[in-house]
Coordinates of C-alpha atoms in Angstrom, one line a residue:
Chain A
M1 CA 43.0 -69.7 111.0
K2 CA 39.7 -67.5 109.7
L3 CA 39.6 -64.0 108.8
T4 CA 36.9 -62.2 109.6
Q5 CA 35.0 -60.7 105.5
L6 CA 32.4 -58.3 105.7
S7 CA 29.5 -58.7 103.9
I8 CA 26.8 -55.6 102.5
F9 CA 23.6 -55.9 100.3
I10 CA 23.9 -53.9 97.5
E11 CA 20.4 -53.2 95.2
N12 CA 20.7 -53.3 92.1
R13 CA 20.5 -49.9 90.9
R14 CA 23.1 -47.9 89.1
G15 CA 25.9 -45.7 92.1
R16 CA 24.9 -48.5 94.7
L17 CA 28.8 -49.8 94.7
A18 CA 30.2 -46.3 93.9
T19 CA 28.4 -45.1 97.1
V20 CA 30.3 -47.8 99.1
A21 CA 33.5 -47.8 98.1
D22 CA 32.9 -43.5 98.8
L23 CA 31.9 -44.2 102.1
L24 CA 34.8 -46.3 102.9
A25 CA 37.3 -44.2 101.3
E26 CA 36.0 -41.3 103.6
A27 CA 37.4 -43.2 106.7
E28 CA 40.0 -44.3 105.4
I29 CA 39.6 -47.9 105.0
N30 CA 42.3 -50.0 102.5
I31 CA 39.9 -53.1 100.7
L32 CA 42.4 -55.9 100.8
A33 CA 40.6 -58.2 99.0
T34 CA 36.6 -57.5 97.1
M35 CA 34.6 -59.7 95.1
L36 CA 30.7 -59.2 94.4
A37 CA 27.6 -61.4 93.9
D38 CA 24.9 -60.7 91.5
T39 CA 21.7 -61.6 91.4
S40 CA 18.7 -60.1 89.5
D41 CA 17.6 -57.7 91.3
F42 CA 20.1 -58.1 94.2
G43 CA 24.4 -58.3 95.0
I44 CA 26.2 -59.0 98.0
L45 CA 29.6 -57.5 98.1
R46 CA 32.4 -58.9 99.9
L47 CA 35.2 -57.5 101.5
I48 CA 38.7 -58.0 103.2
V49 CA 39.3 -54.5 105.1
N50 CA 41.7 -53.5 107.5
N51 CA 39.5 -52.4 110.2
I52 CA 36.1 -54.3 110.1
E53 CA 34.9 -52.4 112.9
K54 CA 34.6 -49.3 111.1
A55 CA 33.6 -50.1 108.2
E56 CA 31.0 -52.1 109.7
E57 CA 29.9 -48.5 111.5
I58 CA 30.5 -46.3 109.1
L59 CA 28.1 -49.0 106.8
N60 CA 25.7 -49.5 108.4
A61 CA 25.0 -45.7 109.9
N62 CA 24.6 -45.1 105.7
G63 CA 21.6 -47.5 106.0
F64 CA 23.5 -50.1 104.3
T65 CA 23.2 -53.7 105.7
T66 CA 26.2 -55.9 106.6
T67 CA 26.8 -59.1 108.3
R68 CA 30.3 -60.5 109.6
T69 CA 31.6 -64.5 107.9
S70 CA 34.3 -65.8 108.6
V71 CA 36.2 -67.2 105.4
V72 CA 39.4 -68.7 104.7
A73 CA 42.4 -67.5 103.1
I74 CA 45.2 -70.3 101.0
H75 CA 48.2 -69.1 99.7
A76 CA 48.8 -69.9 95.8
P77 CA 51.5 -69.6 95.2
D78 CA 52.1 -69.2 90.4
Y79 CA 52.3 -73.0 89.1
A80 CA 49.8 -74.6 87.6
G81 CA 48.0 -77.0 89.5
C82 CA 48.0 -75.3 92.7
M83 CA 44.6 -74.8 92.8
S84 CA 43.5 -78.1 91.6
S85 CA 45.6 -79.8 94.7
I86 CA 43.6 -77.2 97.2
L87 CA 40.4 -78.1 95.5
K88 CA 41.3 -82.1 95.6
F89 CA 42.6 -81.6 99.5
I90 CA 39.3 -79.9 100.3
N91 CA 36.9 -82.7 98.1
K92 CA 39.4 -85.6 100.1
K93 CA 37.6 -83.6 103.3
H94 CA 34.4 -83.3 101.8
L95 CA 34.0 -80.3 102.4
N96 CA 30.8 -77.9 100.5
I97 CA 32.6 -74.6 98.7
E98 CA 29.6 -71.8 99.4
Y99 CA 32.2 -69.7 97.4
M100 CA 35.8 -68.8 96.4
Y101 CA 37.7 -66.3 95.1
A102 CA 41.0 -64.9 94.0
M103 CA 43.3 -62.6 94.7
S104 CA 47.1 -61.5 94.4
D105 CA 49.3 -62.2 97.9
P106 CA 51.7 -59.5 97.9
I107 CA 53.5 -60.7 100.2
H108 CA 54.2 -64.3 99.5
G109 CA 54.3 -63.8 95.7
G110 CA 51.1 -66.5 93.8
N111 CA 47.8 -65.8 94.7
A112 CA 46.0 -65.9 97.7
L113 CA 42.6 -68.1 97.5
I114 CA 39.6 -67.0 100.1
F115 CA 37.2 -69.9 101.0
R116 CA 33.6 -69.8 102.5
C117 CA 33.2 -73.7 104.0
D118 CA 31.1 -73.7 106.7
D119 CA 32.5 -76.7 107.9
I120 CA 36.0 -76.2 107.6
D121 CA 37.3 -75.6 110.6
N122 CA 38.1 -78.9 112.0
S123 CA 40.2 -79.4 109.1
L124 CA 42.4 -76.0 109.1
S125 CA 45.1 -78.2 111.0
D126 CA 45.6 -80.4 108.3
L127 CA 45.4 -78.0 105.6
V128 CA 48.7 -76.4 107.3
A129 CA 50.4 -80.2 108.4
N130 CA 49.9 -81.3 104.9
G131 CA 51.7 -77.7 103.6
F132 CA 49.3 -75.5 103.0
K133 CA 49.4 -72.1 104.6
L134 CA 46.1 -69.7 105.7
L135 CA 46.7 -66.8 105.0
S136 CA 46.0 -63.7 108.0
E137 CA 45.1 -59.8 107.7
N138 CA 48.4 -58.7 108.1
E139 CA 49.5 -61.4 105.0
L140 CA 46.5 -59.7 102.6
Chain B
M1 CA -36.0 -66.5 72.6
I2 CA -33.5 -63.5 71.3
E3 CA -36.1 -61.2 70.5
D4 CA -37.0 -61.8 74.6
L5 CA -33.5 -60.8 75.8
Y6 CA -33.2 -58.4 73.1
L7 CA -36.2 -56.3 74.7
K8 CA -35.4 -56.1 78.5
D9 CA -32.3 -53.6 77.4
Y10 CA -35.2 -51.4 76.1
V11 CA -38.2 -51.5 78.4
T12 CA -39.7 -48.2 79.2
H13 CA -38.7 -46.6 82.6
D14 CA -42.2 -46.9 84.1
V15 CA -42.5 -50.4 84.1
L16 CA -38.7 -50.6 84.4
R17 CA -39.2 -49.1 88.0
R18 CA -42.6 -51.2 88.7
L19 CA -40.9 -54.5 88.1
Q20 CA -37.4 -53.4 90.8
L21 CA -40.3 -52.1 93.0
I22 CA -42.0 -55.6 93.1
R23 CA -39.0 -57.4 92.3
L24 CA -37.1 -55.5 95.4
R25 CA -39.6 -56.1 98.0
E26 CA -39.6 -60.2 97.3
V27 CA -36.2 -59.3 97.2
L28 CA -36.5 -58.3 101.5
I29 CA -39.1 -60.9 102.2
N30 CA -36.8 -63.0 100.9
V31 CA -33.6 -62.4 103.0
Y32 CA -35.4 -61.2 106.4
K33 CA -37.6 -64.8 106.2
N34 CA -34.7 -66.8 105.1
N35 CA -31.6 -65.1 106.5
S36 CA -30.9 -64.9 109.9
F37 CA -28.0 -62.3 109.3
Y38 CA -30.0 -60.0 107.4
K39 CA -33.2 -59.8 110.0
N40 CA -30.5 -59.2 112.1
L41 CA -29.1 -56.1 110.4
F42 CA -33.4 -55.1 109.4
D43 CA -34.0 -55.8 112.8
Q44 CA -31.0 -53.5 114.5
A45 CA -32.3 -51.1 111.9
R46 CA -36.0 -51.0 112.1
V47 CA -36.8 -51.7 109.2
K48 CA -39.2 -54.2 107.7
P49 CA -40.0 -54.9 104.2
A50 CA -43.0 -53.6 104.6
S51 CA -41.7 -50.3 105.5
L52 CA -40.4 -50.3 101.6
R53 CA -43.1 -48.5 100.1
T54 CA -41.5 -46.4 97.4
L55 CA -37.8 -47.2 95.7
D56 CA -36.9 -44.0 97.3
D57 CA -37.5 -46.3 100.9
L58 CA -34.4 -48.6 99.9
Q59 CA -31.9 -45.6 101.4
H60 CA -33.4 -46.1 104.8
F61 CA -32.4 -50.1 104.5
P62 CA -29.1 -50.6 106.3
F63 CA -25.4 -51.2 104.2
T64 CA -24.0 -55.1 103.8
T65 CA -19.8 -54.6 103.2
R66 CA -18.0 -56.9 102.3
K67 CA -16.9 -57.1 105.7
D68 CA -19.7 -58.9 106.4
L69 CA -19.4 -61.0 103.6
L70 CA -16.0 -62.6 105.2
S71 CA -16.6 -61.9 108.5
Q72 CA -20.3 -63.9 108.2
P73 CA -19.8 -67.7 109.3
P74 CA -19.3 -70.3 106.0
F75 CA -23.4 -70.7 104.2
G76 CA -23.9 -66.9 106.6
L77 CA -25.7 -65.2 103.5
I78 CA -27.4 -68.3 101.8
S79 CA -31.1 -66.6 101.9
T80 CA -32.2 -71.0 100.2
P81 CA -32.3 -74.6 101.6
M82 CA -29.2 -75.8 100.3
Q83 CA -30.5 -78.6 98.2
E84 CA -31.6 -75.7 96.1
I85 CA -27.8 -74.5 95.8
V86 CA -26.2 -76.1 92.4
Q87 CA -23.0 -73.9 92.4
L88 CA -20.8 -72.0 95.2
Q89 CA -18.0 -70.1 94.3
T90 CA -15.6 -68.7 96.7
I91 CA -15.0 -65.6 97.5
G92 CA -11.7 -63.8 99.4
H93 CA -8.8 -65.7 99.0
S94 CA -6.7 -64.8 102.6
T95 CA -6.8 -68.3 104.4
N96 CA -8.5 -66.7 107.6
C97 CA -11.0 -64.8 105.7
Q98 CA -12.9 -66.9 103.2
N99 CA -16.4 -67.4 102.3
I100 CA -19.2 -68.8 99.2
V101 CA -21.2 -67.4 97.0
G102 CA -23.9 -69.3 96.3
Y103 CA -26.3 -69.9 93.3
T104 CA -29.0 -71.8 92.3
T105 CA -30.7 -72.6 89.2
K106 CA -32.5 -70.0 88.1
D107 CA -29.3 -67.5 89.6
L108 CA -27.1 -69.1 86.7
K109 CA -29.2 -69.1 84.3
I110 CA -30.0 -65.2 85.0
W111 CA -25.7 -65.4 84.8
S112 CA -25.9 -66.7 81.5
E113 CA -28.5 -64.2 80.4
L114 CA -26.4 -60.9 81.7
I115 CA -23.8 -62.6 79.2
C116 CA -25.8 -62.9 76.6
R117 CA -27.3 -59.6 77.0
S118 CA -23.8 -58.4 77.1
M119 CA -22.7 -60.3 73.9
Q120 CA -25.2 -58.9 72.8
C121 CA -24.4 -55.3 73.8
A122 CA -20.9 -55.8 72.2
G123 CA -22.7 -56.4 68.8
L124 CA -22.3 -60.3 68.3
T125 CA -25.0 -62.5 67.3
S126 CA -25.6 -66.4 67.1
Q127 CA -23.3 -66.6 64.0
D128 CA -20.0 -65.7 65.9
I129 CA -17.0 -67.8 67.0
I130 CA -16.1 -66.3 71.0
L131 CA -13.0 -67.7 72.4
N132 CA -13.2 -68.1 76.7
T133 CA -9.8 -67.3 77.8
Y134 CA -11.2 -67.3 81.7
G135 CA -10.9 -69.7 83.4
N136 CA -9.9 -70.6 87.4
F137 CA -11.9 -68.2 88.6
P138 CA -15.8 -67.3 89.3
G139 CA -16.6 -66.0 86.1
D140 CA -15.8 -69.2 84.8
Y141 CA -19.9 -70.2 84.4
G142 CA -20.9 -67.1 83.0
T143 CA -18.0 -66.7 80.4
N144 CA -19.1 -70.2 79.4
C145 CA -22.3 -69.0 79.5
G146 CA -24.1 -72.7 80.8
D147 CA -27.6 -70.9 79.1
N148 CA -26.9 -69.6 75.8
R149 CA -29.5 -68.6 74.6
L150 CA -27.8 -65.8 71.8
N151 CA -26.6 -69.0 70.1
A152 CA -23.1 -67.9 69.2
T153 CA -20.6 -70.6 69.6
I154 CA -18.0 -70.6 72.4
I155 CA -14.8 -72.2 73.0
S156 CA -13.2 -72.1 76.1
M157 CA -9.0 -72.6 76.0
A158 CA -8.7 -71.7 80.4
N159 CA -5.8 -73.3 80.2
R160 CA -4.1 -73.3 76.9
N161 CA -0.8 -71.6 76.5
I162 CA -1.1 -67.6 74.5
E163 CA 0.4 -69.3 71.2
Q164 CA -2.4 -71.7 71.3
Q165 CA -4.7 -69.6 71.9
I166 CA -3.5 -67.4 69.4
M167 CA -3.1 -70.6 66.6
A168 CA -6.8 -71.0 68.0
I169 CA -7.7 -67.2 66.7
H170 CA -6.3 -68.2 63.3
N171 CA -7.1 -71.1 62.6
F172 CA -11.0 -71.6 64.2
N173 CA -12.2 -68.2 62.8
I174 CA -12.9 -66.7 66.3
T175 CA -14.4 -63.6 65.9
A176 CA -14.6 -62.2 69.5
I177 CA -12.9 -62.8 72.9
F178 CA -13.8 -62.7 76.6
A179 CA -10.4 -61.8 78.5
P180 CA -8.6 -59.9 81.4
P181 CA -7.1 -56.5 79.3
S182 CA -3.9 -57.4 80.3
H183 CA -4.0 -60.8 79.0
F184 CA -5.2 -60.0 76.1
L185 CA -2.5 -56.9 74.9
H186 CA -0.3 -59.9 76.2
L187 CA -1.8 -62.3 73.5
A188 CA -2.0 -59.8 70.6
L189 CA 1.9 -58.7 71.1
T190 CA 2.6 -62.1 71.1
A191 CA 0.8 -62.9 68.1
E192 CA 3.1 -60.2 66.3
K193 CA 6.0 -62.0 67.6
M194 CA 5.1 -64.8 65.8
G195 CA 4.1 -63.3 62.8
K196 CA 0.3 -64.2 63.4
S197 CA -0.8 -60.6 63.6
L198 CA -4.3 -60.5 65.1
R199 CA -5.3 -57.9 62.4
T200 CA -4.6 -60.3 59.4
S201 CA -7.4 -62.7 61.5
S202 CA -11.3 -62.6 61.7
L203 CA -11.3 -61.7 65.2
K204 CA -13.1 -58.4 66.0
I205 CA -14.7 -57.7 68.9
G206 CA -12.9 -57.9 72.5
I207 CA -14.8 -57.8 75.6
F208 CA -12.3 -57.5 78.6
G209 CA -12.8 -57.5 82.2
T210 CA -11.9 -58.3 85.3
E211 CA -9.4 -55.7 86.0
P212 CA -9.1 -51.8 85.6
W213 CA -7.7 -51.1 82.7
S214 CA -6.6 -47.3 81.2
D215 CA -7.7 -45.9 77.9
K216 CA -4.0 -45.8 77.0
V217 CA -4.0 -50.1 77.0
R218 CA -7.2 -49.7 75.4
Q219 CA -6.0 -47.8 73.0
Q220 CA -3.2 -50.1 72.6
I221 CA -5.5 -53.0 72.4
E222 CA -7.4 -51.8 69.1
L223 CA -4.1 -50.9 67.5
T224 CA -3.1 -53.6 68.2
A225 CA -5.1 -55.7 67.6
G226 CA -7.4 -54.3 65.4
I227 CA -10.8 -54.8 67.1
L228 CA -12.9 -53.1 68.8
S229 CA -12.7 -53.6 72.8
F230 CA -15.6 -53.2 75.7
N231 CA -15.6 -53.4 79.1
I232 CA -17.9 -55.4 81.3
Y233 CA -18.2 -55.3 85.1
G234 CA -19.0 -57.9 88.0
L235 CA -18.2 -58.4 91.6
S236 CA -17.3 -61.8 92.7
E237 CA -19.7 -60.9 94.9
I238 CA -22.6 -61.3 92.9
Y239 CA -22.2 -62.2 89.4
S240 CA -18.4 -61.5 87.9
P241 CA -18.5 -60.4 85.2
G242 CA -22.4 -59.8 84.0
I243 CA -23.5 -56.4 86.1
A244 CA -22.9 -53.9 83.8
M245 CA -22.0 -54.1 79.7
Q246 CA -21.0 -51.0 77.4
C247 CA -22.9 -51.0 73.8
S248 CA -21.5 -49.8 70.6
E249 CA -22.7 -46.2 71.2
H250 CA -21.4 -45.2 74.1
R251 CA -18.0 -46.4 74.8
K252 CA -16.9 -45.0 77.6
H253 CA -19.9 -45.6 80.0
M254 CA -21.3 -49.0 80.5
H255 CA -25.4 -50.4 80.9
I256 CA -26.4 -51.8 84.1
Y257 CA -28.3 -54.3 83.8
E258 CA -31.2 -52.3 86.6
D259 CA -34.0 -55.2 86.0
H260 CA -31.8 -57.6 88.2
F261 CA -30.0 -54.7 89.7
Y262 CA -31.2 -51.4 91.6
P263 CA -28.0 -49.0 92.1
E264 CA -27.0 -47.0 93.7
I265 CA -24.5 -43.8 94.4
I266 CA -24.1 -42.2 98.0
N267 CA -20.9 -41.0 99.7
P268 CA -18.6 -43.5 100.6
D269 CA -18.1 -40.8 104.4
T270 CA -21.4 -40.3 105.1
G271 CA -23.4 -43.0 103.3
Q272 CA -26.5 -40.5 102.5
V273 CA -27.1 -41.4 98.6
L274 CA -26.5 -39.1 95.9
P275 CA -28.2 -37.3 93.4
P276 CA -28.0 -38.6 89.8
G277 CA -24.4 -37.5 88.3
E278 CA -23.0 -36.9 91.0
V279 CA -19.7 -39.4 91.9
G280 CA -19.8 -41.7 94.8
E281 CA -19.8 -45.4 95.7
L282 CA -21.0 -47.8 94.0
V283 CA -24.4 -49.3 95.9
L284 CA -26.1 -52.5 94.1
T285 CA -29.3 -54.6 95.8
C286 CA -30.1 -57.8 93.9
L287 CA -32.9 -57.7 92.6
T288 CA -33.8 -61.2 91.3
K289 CA -30.7 -63.7 92.8
E290 CA -32.0 -66.6 95.3
A291 CA -29.3 -68.2 97.0
Q292 CA -27.6 -65.5 98.0
P293 CA -29.4 -61.9 97.4
L294 CA -27.2 -58.8 98.7
I295 CA -29.1 -55.7 99.8
R296 CA -26.9 -52.3 99.6
Y297 CA -23.9 -54.1 99.1
R298 CA -21.3 -51.3 98.5
T299 CA -18.8 -52.4 95.9
G300 CA -16.0 -50.1 96.9
D301 CA -16.0 -48.9 93.2
I302 CA -16.1 -44.7 92.5
T303 CA -18.1 -44.1 89.5
R304 CA -21.0 -41.4 88.3
L305 CA -24.1 -43.1 87.0
H306 CA -26.1 -41.4 83.5
C307 CA -30.0 -41.5 83.5
E308 CA -30.2 -39.2 80.1
P309 CA -31.1 -42.0 76.4
C310 CA -28.2 -43.5 75.2
S311 CA -28.1 -43.1 71.0
C312 CA -28.1 -46.7 71.4
G313 CA -31.5 -47.5 72.4
R314 CA -31.0 -48.9 75.6
T315 CA -32.8 -47.1 78.5
L316 CA -30.4 -49.2 81.5
V317 CA -28.5 -46.5 83.6
R318 CA -25.0 -45.8 83.1
M319 CA -22.4 -46.1 85.0
E320 CA -18.4 -44.8 84.5
R321 CA -15.9 -46.9 84.0
I322 CA -14.3 -47.7 87.6
T323 CA -10.9 -45.8 87.8
Q324 CA -11.2 -45.5 91.6
R325 CA -12.5 -47.2 94.6
S326 CA -13.6 -46.4 98.1
D327 CA -11.1 -48.5 99.9
D328 CA -7.6 -50.1 98.8
M329 CA -8.7 -53.1 97.1
I330 CA -6.8 -54.2 94.3
I331 CA -7.9 -56.3 91.4
I332 CA -6.0 -58.3 88.8
R333 CA -6.9 -60.7 86.6
G334 CA -10.6 -60.6 88.4
I335 CA -8.4 -61.7 91.9
S336 CA -9.5 -59.4 94.4
L337 CA -6.5 -58.2 97.1
Y338 CA -5.8 -55.9 99.6
P339 CA -2.4 -54.8 100.8
E340 CA -3.5 -55.7 104.0
Q341 CA -3.0 -59.3 103.3
I342 CA 0.2 -58.8 101.6
K343 CA 1.4 -57.8 105.3
E344 CA 0.0 -60.9 106.5
I345 CA 2.0 -63.0 104.3
I346 CA 5.1 -60.8 105.0
K347 CA 4.4 -60.9 109.2
N348 CA 3.8 -64.6 108.6
E349 CA 7.2 -65.4 107.1
E350 CA 10.4 -64.4 108.9
G351 CA 13.4 -62.0 107.9
F352 CA 11.3 -59.2 106.5
S353 CA 10.4 -55.4 107.6
P354 CA 6.5 -55.4 107.0
L355 CA 6.7 -52.8 104.9
F356 CA 6.2 -53.8 101.1
Q357 CA 5.7 -51.9 98.0
L358 CA 3.6 -53.7 95.5
I359 CA 3.8 -52.2 91.5
I360 CA 1.8 -53.5 89.0
P361 CA 2.8 -53.5 85.5
R362 CA 0.8 -51.2 83.0
D363 CA 0.5 -54.1 80.6
R364 CA 1.8 -58.0 80.1
N365 CA 3.6 -57.3 77.5
D366 CA 7.3 -59.2 78.2
I367 CA 6.3 -60.1 81.6
A368 CA 5.9 -63.5 83.2
Y369 CA 4.4 -61.7 86.3
D370 CA 1.4 -60.4 87.9
F371 CA 2.7 -57.9 90.4
E372 CA 6.5 -57.0 91.7
L373 CA 6.7 -56.7 95.2
H374 CA 9.7 -55.0 97.1
L375 CA 11.1 -56.4 100.5
E376 CA 13.7 -55.0 102.5
V377 CA 15.2 -57.6 104.3
L378 CA 15.8 -57.4 108.1
P379 CA 19.7 -56.9 109.3
E380 CA 19.3 -60.4 111.3
S381 CA 18.6 -61.7 108.6
F382 CA 20.2 -61.2 105.6
S383 CA 22.8 -63.7 104.8
D384 CA 26.1 -63.6 103.0
K385 CA 24.8 -66.5 101.4
I386 CA 22.9 -65.5 97.7
R387 CA 20.9 -68.9 97.8
K388 CA 19.4 -68.4 101.5
L389 CA 18.2 -65.0 100.9
E390 CA 16.4 -66.4 97.4
A391 CA 15.2 -69.3 99.6
L392 CA 13.2 -66.1 102.0
K393 CA 12.6 -64.8 98.1
N394 CA 10.3 -67.7 97.1
R395 CA 8.9 -68.6 100.2
I396 CA 7.1 -64.9 99.4
W397 CA 6.5 -66.0 95.9
E398 CA 4.8 -69.6 96.8
R399 CA 2.4 -68.2 99.7
L400 CA 1.5 -65.5 97.3
L401 CA 0.6 -68.0 94.5
T402 CA -0.2 -71.1 96.7
I403 CA -3.4 -68.5 98.1
Y404 CA -3.9 -66.5 95.6
G405 CA -3.0 -68.0 92.3
L406 CA -1.0 -64.7 91.7
S407 CA 2.7 -64.9 90.9
A408 CA 5.1 -61.9 91.9
K409 CA 8.4 -61.4 91.5
I410 CA 10.1 -60.4 95.0
I411 CA 12.8 -58.2 94.9
L412 CA 14.8 -57.5 97.6
V413 CA 15.7 -53.7 98.5
E414 CA 17.9 -51.9 100.7
P415 CA 16.7 -51.5 104.4
G416 CA 14.9 -48.1 104.6
T417 CA 14.6 -47.5 100.8
L418 CA 10.8 -48.6 102.0
S419 CA 10.3 -46.9 105.2
N420 CA 11.5 -43.1 103.6
M421 CA 9.0 -43.5 101.2
K422 CA 6.5 -44.3 104.3
N423 CA 4.8 -40.6 104.7
S424 CA 5.2 -40.0 100.6
I425 CA 4.6 -43.1 98.9
S426 CA 1.7 -45.4 98.7
P427 CA 2.2 -49.1 99.4
V428 CA 0.6 -50.0 95.9
I429 CA 1.8 -49.1 92.8
D430 CA -1.0 -49.5 90.2
L431 CA 0.3 -48.8 86.7
R432 CA -2.6 -49.9 84.7
N433 CA -4.2 -46.2 85.6
K434 CA -1.3 -44.4 83.9

């Protein structure tokens, strides 16, 4: 089970992030998870939202460049060493993590770790078989 | 020897005009006889070297343009047999648009003479020790002064870093410097930070050129380094630098070495020669160059000539410092660049819209790049991976460095940022003139 994430190119200029938030607010789009990656001159805002089509439409109409990416959200119960056990498994599969971010898991408690890992598809069933819980958009 | 150099700047107008006429006839005969490009050009315009009776008759001869230079086959403008050419330099940095400027031994000797006269114009003598920071660019030979008749001492440190250059100024009692103004300002400010202020050094004269610089930068240079600054003018297609030089009396204008170059000012739109004192495009004819004399070369530089005598006593006509061009050529550290060439690079690399904005900083203080280049990523090339976007940037950066030797800071901007400006804002913002 993979999630679709919306990534937005943001110039490193005052007010640009606020503009994105405003546009989404006006369109009544709920942000489920968010992560901002920054470099010296630009940033990439990564969002998981409740209505990606609508978010994409409103942002593109306002001149923002966006792209869709598949990510995986793994439930991480609240105990020391949980993240380590997830990463150990990913490492064993020789998967390369492009980036990762975390949010709290509102339904199951604990957290959700969101990964972009290009070659994870073949390992998804293995993850589940090894007791890891993959989260869907509805569960965020 | 030095006496003889000195006198050339003070020759009377009568003698100078006679000399120019003799040399002009010779050079026209030379190119007509020995160069097929000029033969065709003159034939098409129905002029022959013999049609020149007075200096004013030159206006009936056709112009040579930079385009002509770059569109000719390699060596297409050389007017001497190859065995007489002792040095070649390339002009035009684009890969599909490049040509050669050739020099004979006599050409190089004259270039040295021009540099010596320019040093003299700035008040330098055989007592001076001069640091040359130019390198890897056409002016190398000239500023190193291969035939140094002034007997000044020259130390070349083009390949050394700024801190080494600062230490050399202090350690070796250097009294004068040749540098692009942006480089020197950076050097002077770095010296301040190192606690090695140039004001406490023996440096007193700076000869700057090969890129435009504003009066503001000039003031900042003089104040920071405690020196007098002089502007030298040149063209990589002829001699760069060494065509005209400011004197210590009138530091706004530059004396053109009229015994070697015949200047005209034209209306850039009509090509008509303008009367003295009017602003227009500078057109130069090489009077003494052997290997590659250019006839009525359109420099693209907008200026005005001053014929009235200069208080320094030099009889040579003066041109105003260049603040404007008739085309969109940009010169950075002696490297000339057209916005069209940037466009070409962007077009050849995937991922970007063809729109761009180039911003040249006012000075190089704390700035490690030559210019900022703002680019829009195409939506289809936008990646969620930062390293992919960085790789796109690096490819353009690398192309600019490889082809032009210029270091750009590539800045990705949101799509639409540059297209909205299309009609109102220029693709080039040169803060050096502001």
